[in-house]
Amino acid sequence: MPVVVILSLALQIGCAVHVVRSGRPMYWIWLILIGSYLAVAVYILAAVLPDLRHDPRGRKAASKALQVIDPQRRRRELQRRLELSNTIDNRRHLAEECLQLGDYANAQELFRSLLTGMYATEPGFMLGLAHAQAGGGEYAAARHTLEALIAANPNFKSSDGHLLYARCLEELGDIDAALEEYRVLADSYPGEEGRYRYGRLLGRHQRLAEARDVFEAQLRRAKLMPGYYRRKEQAWLKASKLELSRLGAGEA
């Protein structure tokens, strides 16, 4: 069967299912079946696209699709907002987007521009700067920023900040201190990355039995967690299984 025919049938079936689920008049199905591509195009314009605009899930899916097609789109939009109104919020949003896109130099510049006046020690901005510094490979600077953050904001708590600090210690070769931070994160970090990094660092420094214990306990624990959690943490759990296999032990 020609590809054109198969595609037409698939689109017609998809639109017909949408007709039924959305409660639209059944005559749409006959029009879709008779009109093929033209009818499908009309139905998508008249029914599917308006539904997507009003459905939060549809808007989210459309936003993700646009992000894949044009990853710089949101950045350009935020840049225009900042040019129109140079506010703290607009600069923060652009800094966070640059960080997300891996543009660490501009992210650093923007976060530094925020750390002035009454916001000179704002913990969220300092943490953003530290992430940008670490992203650019400036781990000593990131460590210094995080230590300044805690000195200025002793009651500030951030699991991501704690993990970033441990990573900086590891990258700077302060292994004992990094292991201690990872040990704490293995119990407190809301996800599997802390446990993975703790076990991996133990293994890399020949503390093999301890590394196996960490990974085996992690995988046993993950089996008891809900499915949505395991799906969310799949990448770290997969990495832990790989590290465990390299250590010469089977999955617990």
Short mmCIF file of C-alpha atoms in Angstrom, two decimals:
data_model
loop_
_atom_site.label_atom_id
_atom_site.label_comp_id
_atom_site.label_asym_id
_atom_site.label_seq_id
_atom_site.Cartn_x
_atom_site.Cartn_y
_atom_site.Cartn_z
CA MET A 1 0.00 0.00 0.00
CA PRO A 2 1.45 3.42 -0.94
CA VAL A 3 2.80 5.58 1.88
CA VAL A 4 0.46 8.42 0.89
CA VAL A 5 -2.58 6.19 1.39
CA ILE A 6 -1.31 4.88 4.74
CA LEU A 7 -0.67 8.42 5.99
CA SER A 8 -4.12 9.52 4.85
CA LEU A 9 -5.77 6.63 6.68
CA ALA A 10 -3.79 7.34 9.85
CA LEU A 11 -4.78 11.02 9.82
CA GLN A 12 -8.41 10.18 9.12
CA ILE A 13 -8.54 7.66 11.96
CA GLY A 14 -6.87 10.13 14.34
CA CYS A 15 -9.33 12.87 13.45
CA ALA A 16 -12.28 10.48 13.74
CA VAL A 17 -11.17 9.49 17.24
CA HIS A 18 -10.91 13.20 18.13
CA VAL A 19 -14.47 13.75 16.85
CA VAL A 20 -15.84 11.04 19.13
CA ARG A 21 -13.80 12.04 22.20
CA SER A 22 -14.57 15.74 21.87
CA GLY A 23 -18.29 15.14 21.33
CA ARG A 24 -18.49 16.91 17.98
CA PRO A 25 -21.23 16.16 15.45
CA MET A 26 -20.79 12.78 13.80
CA TYR A 27 -21.10 14.23 10.31
CA TRP A 28 -17.45 15.28 10.71
CA ILE A 29 -16.44 11.61 10.43
CA TRP A 30 -18.17 11.26 7.05
CA LEU A 31 -16.58 14.45 5.79
CA ILE A 32 -13.15 13.28 6.96
CA LEU A 33 -13.55 9.88 5.31
CA ILE A 34 -14.78 11.34 2.02
CA GLY A 35 -12.49 14.39 1.84
CA SER A 36 -9.19 12.73 2.76
CA TYR A 37 -6.31 15.24 3.16
CA LEU A 38 -8.43 18.32 2.47
CA ALA A 39 -11.05 17.36 5.04
CA VAL A 40 -8.35 16.46 7.57
CA ALA A 41 -6.70 19.87 7.09
CA VAL A 42 -10.04 21.66 7.53
CA TYR A 43 -10.86 19.65 10.66
CA ILE A 44 -7.46 20.29 12.24
CA LEU A 45 -7.81 24.04 11.63
CA ALA A 46 -11.45 24.18 12.76
CA ALA A 47 -11.40 21.79 15.73
CA VAL A 48 -8.05 20.36 16.80
CA LEU A 49 -6.00 23.58 17.01
CA PRO A 50 -8.65 25.51 19.01
CA ASP A 51 -8.85 22.57 21.43
CA LEU A 52 -5.10 22.58 21.88
CA ARG A 53 -5.12 26.28 22.73
CA HIS A 54 -7.65 25.72 25.52
CA ASP A 55 -6.27 22.41 26.84
CA PRO A 56 -3.37 22.83 29.32
CA ARG A 57 -1.92 19.49 28.19
CA GLY A 58 -2.19 20.56 24.57
CA ARG A 59 -0.50 23.87 25.29
CA LYS A 60 2.28 22.08 27.14
CA ALA A 61 2.79 19.61 24.28
CA ALA A 62 2.79 22.42 21.72
CA SER A 63 5.28 24.37 23.81
CA LYS A 64 7.61 21.36 23.99
CA ALA A 65 7.35 20.83 20.25
CA LEU A 66 8.22 24.46 19.58
CA GLN A 67 11.15 24.21 21.97
CA VAL A 68 12.53 21.24 20.04
CA ILE A 69 12.02 22.96 16.68
CA ASP A 70 13.37 26.33 17.81
CA PRO A 71 15.22 26.09 21.16
CA GLN A 72 16.19 29.78 21.04
CA ARG A 73 12.58 30.97 20.66
CA ARG A 74 11.91 31.60 24.36
CA ARG A 75 15.30 33.26 24.76
CA ARG A 76 14.51 35.74 21.98
CA GLU A 77 11.15 36.46 23.56
CA LEU A 78 12.73 37.07 26.98
CA GLN A 79 15.41 39.25 25.39
CA ARG A 80 12.71 41.40 23.79
CA ARG A 81 10.92 41.70 27.14
CA LEU A 82 14.14 42.82 28.80
CA GLU A 83 14.78 45.41 26.08
CA LEU A 84 11.28 46.78 26.60
CA SER A 85 11.48 46.75 30.40
CA ASN A 86 14.76 46.23 32.27
CA THR A 87 13.24 44.79 35.44
CA ILE A 88 14.66 42.36 37.97
CA ASP A 89 12.16 39.68 36.96
CA ASN A 90 12.93 40.04 33.25
CA ARG A 91 16.66 39.80 33.86
CA ARG A 92 16.18 36.79 36.13
CA HIS A 93 14.03 34.96 33.57
CA LEU A 94 16.60 35.58 30.83
CA ALA A 95 19.47 34.49 33.09
CA GLU A 96 17.66 31.24 33.91
CA GLU A 97 16.93 30.60 30.22
CA CYS A 98 20.60 31.19 29.29
CA LEU A 99 21.57 28.73 32.02
CA GLN A 100 19.07 26.19 30.68
CA LEU A 101 20.47 26.58 27.16
CA GLY A 102 24.08 26.17 28.30
CA ASP A 103 25.04 29.78 27.56
CA TYR A 104 27.00 30.01 30.80
CA ALA A 105 28.91 33.20 30.00
CA ASN A 106 25.77 35.26 29.46
CA ALA A 107 24.06 33.57 32.39
CA GLN A 108 26.96 34.62 34.64
CA GLU A 109 26.82 38.18 33.37
CA LEU A 110 23.08 38.43 33.95
CA PHE A 111 23.19 36.91 37.44
CA ARG A 112 26.04 39.25 38.42
CA SER A 113 23.99 42.20 37.19
CA LEU A 114 21.24 41.08 39.57
CA LEU A 115 23.54 40.80 42.60
CA THR A 116 23.59 44.50 43.42
CA GLY A 117 21.98 46.82 45.94
CA MET A 118 19.31 45.17 48.04
CA TYR A 119 19.80 41.94 46.05
CA ALA A 120 23.58 41.76 46.60
CA THR A 121 23.28 38.52 48.61
CA GLU A 122 19.95 37.20 47.30
CA PRO A 123 20.37 33.40 47.62
CA GLY A 124 18.50 32.42 44.46
CA PHE A 125 20.64 34.75 42.34
CA MET A 126 23.86 33.57 44.03
CA LEU A 127 22.88 29.95 43.41
CA GLY A 128 22.14 30.75 39.77
CA LEU A 129 25.58 32.34 39.43
CA ALA A 130 27.23 29.28 40.99
CA HIS A 131 25.43 26.98 38.54
CA ALA A 132 26.60 29.15 35.63
CA GLN A 133 30.17 29.13 36.93
CA ALA A 134 30.19 25.36 37.35
CA GLY A 135 28.60 24.92 33.94
CA GLY A 136 31.50 26.86 32.47
CA GLY A 137 34.04 24.69 34.30
CA GLU A 138 34.86 27.36 36.91
CA TYR A 139 34.48 25.06 39.91
CA ALA A 140 36.67 27.06 42.27
CA ALA A 141 34.62 30.19 41.57
CA ALA A 142 31.39 28.23 42.02
CA ARG A 143 32.60 26.87 45.36
CA HIS A 144 33.51 30.37 46.49
CA THR A 145 30.06 31.67 45.46
CA LEU A 146 28.29 28.88 47.34
CA GLU A 147 30.33 29.46 50.47
CA ALA A 148 29.58 33.20 50.26
CA LEU A 149 25.90 32.35 49.80
CA ILE A 150 25.79 30.32 53.02
CA ALA A 151 27.81 32.91 54.93
CA ALA A 152 25.31 35.61 53.92
CA ASN A 153 22.21 33.39 54.23
CA PRO A 154 22.90 30.81 56.98
CA ASN A 155 19.28 29.60 57.06
CA PHE A 156 19.03 29.04 53.30
CA LYS A 157 18.45 25.40 52.31
CA SER A 158 18.74 24.00 48.79
CA SER A 159 19.23 20.37 47.80
CA ASP A 160 20.43 21.47 44.35
CA GLY A 161 22.89 23.88 45.93
CA HIS A 162 24.16 21.16 48.26
CA LEU A 163 24.64 18.77 45.33
CA LEU A 164 26.42 21.45 43.32
CA TYR A 165 28.78 22.10 46.24
CA ALA A 166 29.63 18.40 46.47
CA ARG A 167 30.29 18.29 42.73
CA CYS A 168 32.62 21.29 43.03
CA LEU A 169 34.56 19.56 45.80
CA GLU A 170 34.88 16.45 43.64
CA GLU A 171 36.04 18.40 40.59
CA LEU A 172 38.60 20.30 42.70
CA GLY A 173 40.06 17.05 44.05
CA ASP A 174 38.86 17.43 47.65
CA ILE A 175 37.68 13.83 47.65
CA ASP A 176 37.18 13.21 51.39
CA ALA A 177 35.06 16.35 51.72
CA ALA A 178 33.11 15.46 48.56
CA LEU A 179 32.39 11.95 49.85
CA GLU A 180 31.09 13.36 53.12
CA GLU A 181 28.75 15.72 51.29
CA TYR A 182 27.57 12.94 48.97
CA ARG A 183 27.01 10.66 51.97
CA VAL A 184 24.59 13.20 53.41
CA LEU A 185 22.95 13.74 50.01
CA ALA A 186 22.47 9.99 49.56
CA ASP A 187 19.86 10.21 52.33
CA SER A 188 18.51 13.71 51.78
CA TYR A 189 18.54 14.53 48.06
CA PRO A 190 15.02 14.28 46.52
CA GLY A 191 16.05 12.00 43.67
CA GLU A 192 18.64 9.43 42.68
CA GLU A 193 21.49 11.68 41.50
CA GLY A 194 22.96 12.09 44.99
CA ARG A 195 23.11 8.33 45.59
CA TYR A 196 24.53 7.72 42.11
CA ARG A 197 27.32 10.26 42.52
CA TYR A 198 28.17 8.96 46.00
CA GLY A 199 28.48 5.36 44.80
CA ARG A 200 30.41 6.34 41.69
CA LEU A 201 32.99 8.38 43.63
CA LEU A 202 33.45 5.53 46.12
CA GLY A 203 34.07 3.14 43.24
CA ARG A 204 36.52 5.47 41.51
CA HIS A 205 38.62 5.57 44.67
CA GLN A 206 38.69 1.81 45.10
CA ARG A 207 36.20 1.65 47.96
CA LEU A 208 34.47 -1.06 45.97
CA ALA A 209 32.51 -2.84 48.70
CA GLU A 210 31.05 0.45 49.92
CA ALA A 211 30.17 1.46 46.36
CA ARG A 212 28.37 -1.84 45.76
CA ASP A 213 26.42 -1.40 49.00
CA VAL A 214 25.30 2.09 47.91
CA PHE A 215 24.15 0.98 44.47
CA GLU A 216 22.45 -2.20 45.67
CA ALA A 217 20.57 -0.32 48.40
CA GLN A 218 19.62 2.36 45.87
CA LEU A 219 18.17 -0.15 43.41
CA ARG A 220 16.31 -2.06 46.15
CA ARG A 221 14.80 1.19 47.34
CA ALA A 222 13.82 2.22 43.82
CA LYS A 223 11.82 -0.99 43.37
CA LEU A 224 9.60 0.08 46.27
CA MET A 225 8.94 3.53 44.83
CA PRO A 226 5.92 4.38 42.63
CA GLY A 227 6.22 3.88 38.89
CA TYR A 228 6.13 7.60 38.11
CA TYR A 229 9.15 8.12 40.37
CA ARG A 230 11.15 5.37 38.66
CA ARG A 231 10.29 6.83 35.26
CA LYS A 232 11.39 10.30 36.39
CA GLU A 233 14.67 8.97 37.78
CA GLN A 234 15.24 6.41 35.01
CA ALA A 235 18.47 7.94 33.72
CA TRP A 236 20.16 7.90 37.15
CA LEU A 237 18.91 4.39 37.97
CA LYS A 238 20.19 3.12 34.63
CA ALA A 239 23.57 4.76 35.28
CA SER A 240 23.69 3.13 38.74
CA LYS A 241 22.98 -0.32 37.26
CA LEU A 242 25.81 0.22 34.80
CA GLU A 243 28.22 1.25 37.56
CA LEU A 244 27.19 -1.76 39.63
CA SER A 245 27.86 -4.11 36.71
CA ARG A 246 31.32 -2.56 36.31
CA LEU A 247 32.00 -3.32 39.95
CA GLY A 248 31.34 -6.99 39.22
CA ALA A 249 28.06 -7.37 41.12
CA GLY A 250 24.62 -8.20 39.87
CA GLU A 251 21.57 -6.08 40.51
CA ALA A 252 20.14 -6.55 43.95
#
